[in-house]
Amino acid sequence: PVVTQIGELFALCDALDVTDPQVAAGEASHLKMGFDGCGVVAGLPGALFAFGLAPQCDAVVARLEALASSSEACRQRLSVNVLGLSRGGIAALQLAKKLESASTALRDRLRLALLLFDPVPGNLVFTARHLDFLAAVGMPGVLTTASGVLDLSASPVSSVLAVYPHEPLPDIAFHAPLLPAYPPAAEVVEDATLGCHQGALYPV
């Protein structure tokens, strides 16, 4: 069931749903993919620590690579617009990170735009800042989701709109927001809005 406006926007989007890898894109010019939240697919570890996002990102990358390798895509740009709320915002950032290693055929045609509503990785600031030792010396962090997506400077992101609520949640909620480093040429807007986390995004 749809529980936030994000789900409603996906349902209203006029495009062919190719979330199922068995669905062929065919001649459709507008496609969409959508996934349940990580709290649904991975239970408590997903709700708290954003577990379960990687397979969803892998599915999107696989679909994009398939589109980029098709003869029709060779003549067209692939415009990918990613909308993510909360841990879904982290999924959008993880997708951008994975696309750093995309094929040349895909990167040459890709325009990646991110719309993020309060991306929260499910880590305490102290843990990400002081306990992720590999990230501290410039290697990919292994202890925190945050460390894995803090540096997107080599990703193919072309534009970002990130919206953060002005009311913080308690520290115990593991909802410290993330402000990554994006490519220097990317158009980035980071702004604040009224409310707290997804409170302003429930269906009306």
Short mmCIF file of C-alpha atoms in Angstrom, two decimals:
data_model
loop_
_atom_site.label_atom_id
_atom_site.label_comp_id
_atom_site.label_asym_id
_atom_site.label_seq_id
_atom_site.Cartn_x
_atom_site.Cartn_y
_atom_site.Cartn_z
CA PRO A 1 0.00 0.00 0.00
CA VAL A 2 1.06 3.58 -0.66
CA VAL A 3 2.09 5.20 2.63
CA THR A 4 3.82 8.42 1.50
CA GLN A 5 3.51 10.89 -1.33
CA ILE A 6 6.57 9.25 -2.90
CA GLY A 7 4.50 6.16 -3.61
CA GLU A 8 1.69 8.27 -4.99
CA LEU A 9 4.07 10.09 -7.31
CA PHE A 10 5.36 6.76 -8.60
CA ALA A 11 1.83 5.51 -9.24
CA LEU A 12 0.90 8.72 -11.07
CA CYS A 13 4.04 8.80 -13.20
CA ASP A 14 3.00 8.09 -16.79
CA ALA A 15 5.70 5.60 -17.81
CA LEU A 16 6.19 1.89 -18.35
CA ASP A 17 7.01 0.13 -15.07
CA VAL A 18 10.13 -1.98 -15.70
CA THR A 19 10.94 -2.75 -12.06
CA ASP A 20 10.44 -6.43 -12.88
CA PRO A 21 13.53 -7.47 -14.89
CA GLN A 22 11.31 -9.76 -16.99
CA VAL A 23 9.41 -6.76 -18.39
CA ALA A 24 10.86 -5.63 -21.71
CA ALA A 25 11.29 -1.93 -22.35
CA GLY A 26 10.28 -2.40 -25.97
CA GLU A 27 9.77 0.89 -27.82
CA ALA A 28 8.68 2.82 -24.72
CA SER A 29 10.37 6.20 -24.41
CA HIS A 30 9.53 6.73 -20.73
CA LEU A 31 10.32 4.08 -18.14
CA LYS A 32 10.09 3.94 -14.37
CA MET A 33 11.32 1.72 -11.56
CA GLY A 34 10.23 1.76 -7.92
CA PHE A 35 11.10 -0.18 -4.81
CA ASP A 36 9.67 -0.77 -1.35
CA GLY A 37 11.55 0.90 1.48
CA CYS A 38 14.44 -0.97 3.05
CA GLY A 39 12.44 -1.28 6.26
CA VAL A 40 9.95 -3.38 4.27
CA VAL A 41 12.46 -5.52 2.39
CA ALA A 42 15.06 -5.92 5.15
CA GLY A 43 13.06 -5.52 8.36
CA LEU A 44 14.60 -3.81 11.39
CA PRO A 45 18.19 -3.71 10.02
CA GLY A 46 16.81 -1.97 6.94
CA ALA A 47 14.76 0.52 8.95
CA LEU A 48 17.67 1.39 11.25
CA PHE A 49 20.79 0.98 9.13
CA ALA A 50 19.62 1.11 5.48
CA PHE A 51 20.37 -2.56 4.79
CA GLY A 52 18.82 -3.93 1.60
CA LEU A 53 19.46 -0.99 -0.72
CA ALA A 54 22.33 -2.52 -2.71
CA PRO A 55 20.23 -5.11 -4.61
CA GLN A 56 17.78 -2.38 -5.63
CA CYS A 57 20.61 -0.21 -6.94
CA ASP A 58 22.10 -3.18 -8.77
CA ALA A 59 18.76 -3.78 -10.49
CA VAL A 60 18.67 -0.19 -11.74
CA VAL A 61 22.27 -0.36 -12.98
CA ALA A 62 21.54 -3.62 -14.81
CA ARG A 63 18.51 -2.07 -16.53
CA LEU A 64 20.49 1.03 -17.53
CA GLU A 65 23.35 -1.03 -18.91
CA ALA A 66 20.88 -3.05 -20.97
CA LEU A 67 19.32 0.13 -22.34
CA ALA A 68 22.72 1.66 -23.12
CA SER A 69 23.76 -1.41 -25.08
CA SER A 70 20.65 -1.45 -27.26
CA SER A 71 20.96 -0.07 -30.78
CA GLU A 72 18.21 2.49 -30.20
CA ALA A 73 19.91 3.87 -27.07
CA CYS A 74 23.11 4.37 -29.06
CA ARG A 75 21.43 7.35 -30.69
CA GLN A 76 19.74 8.77 -27.60
CA ARG A 77 20.69 10.26 -24.27
CA LEU A 78 19.50 8.38 -21.19
CA SER A 79 17.98 10.88 -18.77
CA VAL A 80 17.62 9.28 -15.34
CA ASN A 81 15.68 11.12 -12.64
CA VAL A 82 15.94 9.59 -9.17
CA LEU A 83 13.57 10.51 -6.34
CA GLY A 84 14.37 9.27 -2.85
CA LEU A 85 12.97 9.97 0.62
CA SER A 86 14.86 9.18 3.81
CA ARG A 87 16.74 5.88 3.30
CA GLY A 88 15.54 6.12 -0.31
CA GLY A 89 17.64 9.24 -0.61
CA ILE A 90 20.61 7.15 0.47
CA ALA A 91 19.65 4.61 -2.21
CA ALA A 92 19.82 7.41 -4.78
CA LEU A 93 23.31 8.29 -3.55
CA GLN A 94 24.37 4.64 -3.61
CA LEU A 95 23.12 4.38 -7.19
CA ALA A 96 25.22 7.39 -8.15
CA LYS A 97 28.22 5.77 -6.47
CA LYS A 98 27.71 2.49 -8.33
CA LEU A 99 27.43 4.35 -11.62
CA GLU A 100 30.98 5.59 -11.15
CA SER A 101 32.04 2.21 -12.55
CA ALA A 102 29.39 2.06 -15.29
CA SER A 103 30.40 1.11 -18.82
CA THR A 104 31.60 3.79 -21.20
CA ALA A 105 28.53 3.19 -23.37
CA LEU A 106 26.30 4.08 -20.42
CA ARG A 107 28.28 6.99 -19.01
CA ASP A 108 28.53 8.63 -22.45
CA ARG A 109 24.73 8.75 -22.71
CA LEU A 110 23.75 9.25 -19.08
CA ARG A 111 22.27 12.37 -17.53
CA LEU A 112 21.68 11.64 -13.84
CA ALA A 113 19.53 13.97 -11.72
CA LEU A 114 18.79 13.41 -8.03
CA LEU A 115 15.87 14.72 -5.98
CA LEU A 116 16.52 13.92 -2.33
CA PHE A 117 14.22 14.44 0.64
CA ASP A 118 16.26 14.33 3.85
CA PRO A 119 18.70 11.50 2.96
CA VAL A 120 19.57 9.80 6.25
CA PRO A 121 21.97 6.82 6.28
CA GLY A 122 21.01 5.37 9.66
CA ASN A 123 24.35 6.06 11.32
CA LEU A 124 25.24 8.08 14.36
CA VAL A 125 27.48 11.03 13.46
CA PHE A 126 30.03 9.85 16.03
CA THR A 127 30.21 6.38 14.46
CA ALA A 128 30.73 7.66 10.93
CA ARG A 129 33.19 10.35 11.95
CA HIS A 130 35.35 8.50 14.48
CA LEU A 131 34.91 4.74 14.12
CA ASP A 132 35.02 4.12 10.38
CA PHE A 133 38.80 3.87 10.23
CA LEU A 134 39.11 2.92 6.56
CA ALA A 135 37.07 5.91 5.48
CA ALA A 136 39.30 8.14 7.60
CA VAL A 137 42.34 7.19 5.49
CA GLY A 138 40.58 7.58 2.16
CA MET A 139 39.45 3.98 1.63
CA PRO A 140 35.80 2.90 1.22
CA GLY A 141 34.14 2.78 4.62
CA VAL A 142 32.96 -0.61 5.77
CA LEU A 143 31.35 0.25 9.09
CA THR A 144 28.86 2.90 8.03
CA THR A 145 26.50 3.51 5.16
CA ALA A 146 27.31 7.21 5.40
CA SER A 147 31.00 6.79 4.59
CA GLY A 148 30.19 4.90 1.42
CA VAL A 149 28.33 7.81 -0.19
CA LEU A 150 29.97 10.92 1.27
CA ASP A 151 32.21 11.40 -1.76
CA LEU A 152 30.34 11.38 -5.08
CA SER A 153 32.78 13.73 -6.82
CA ALA A 154 33.61 11.07 -9.45
CA SER A 155 30.00 10.05 -10.06
CA PRO A 156 28.01 10.96 -13.20
CA VAL A 157 25.58 13.19 -11.27
CA SER A 158 24.68 16.28 -13.28
CA SER A 159 22.14 17.94 -10.99
CA VAL A 160 20.90 17.61 -7.41
CA LEU A 161 18.05 19.09 -5.42
CA ALA A 162 18.32 18.05 -1.76
CA VAL A 163 15.68 19.21 0.72
CA TYR A 164 16.22 18.94 4.47
CA PRO A 165 13.61 19.58 7.20
CA HIS A 166 14.41 22.25 9.76
CA GLU A 167 13.25 20.20 12.78
CA PRO A 168 15.83 17.57 13.85
CA LEU A 169 14.76 14.23 15.25
CA PRO A 170 16.29 12.84 18.48
CA ASP A 171 19.78 11.36 18.13
CA ILE A 172 18.45 7.90 19.00
CA ALA A 173 16.41 7.97 15.78
CA PHE A 174 19.63 7.58 13.72
CA HIS A 175 18.41 10.37 11.42
CA ALA A 176 21.45 12.61 11.05
CA PRO A 177 21.21 13.94 7.46
CA LEU A 178 23.93 13.55 4.86
CA LEU A 179 25.44 16.29 2.67
CA PRO A 180 27.79 14.55 0.21
CA ALA A 181 30.44 16.03 -2.05
CA TYR A 182 29.17 16.11 -5.65
CA PRO A 183 31.04 16.52 -8.96
CA PRO A 184 32.38 20.07 -9.41
CA ALA A 185 30.35 20.55 -12.61
CA ALA A 186 27.06 19.38 -11.08
CA GLU A 187 24.27 21.84 -10.43
CA VAL A 188 23.53 21.43 -6.71
CA VAL A 189 20.77 23.03 -4.66
CA GLU A 190 20.55 22.16 -0.96
CA ASP A 191 17.69 23.80 0.91
CA ALA A 192 15.63 23.54 4.09
CA THR A 193 11.89 23.20 4.49
CA LEU A 194 9.42 23.29 7.36
CA GLY A 195 8.57 20.11 9.26
CA CYS A 196 10.46 17.06 10.45
CA HIS A 197 11.72 14.27 8.23
CA GLN A 198 8.85 12.63 6.27
CA GLY A 199 6.10 14.25 8.34
CA ALA A 200 5.34 16.63 5.49
CA LEU A 201 5.20 13.84 2.90
CA TYR A 202 2.33 11.66 4.05
CA PRO A 203 -0.59 11.39 1.60
CA VAL A 204 -3.17 14.13 1.91
#
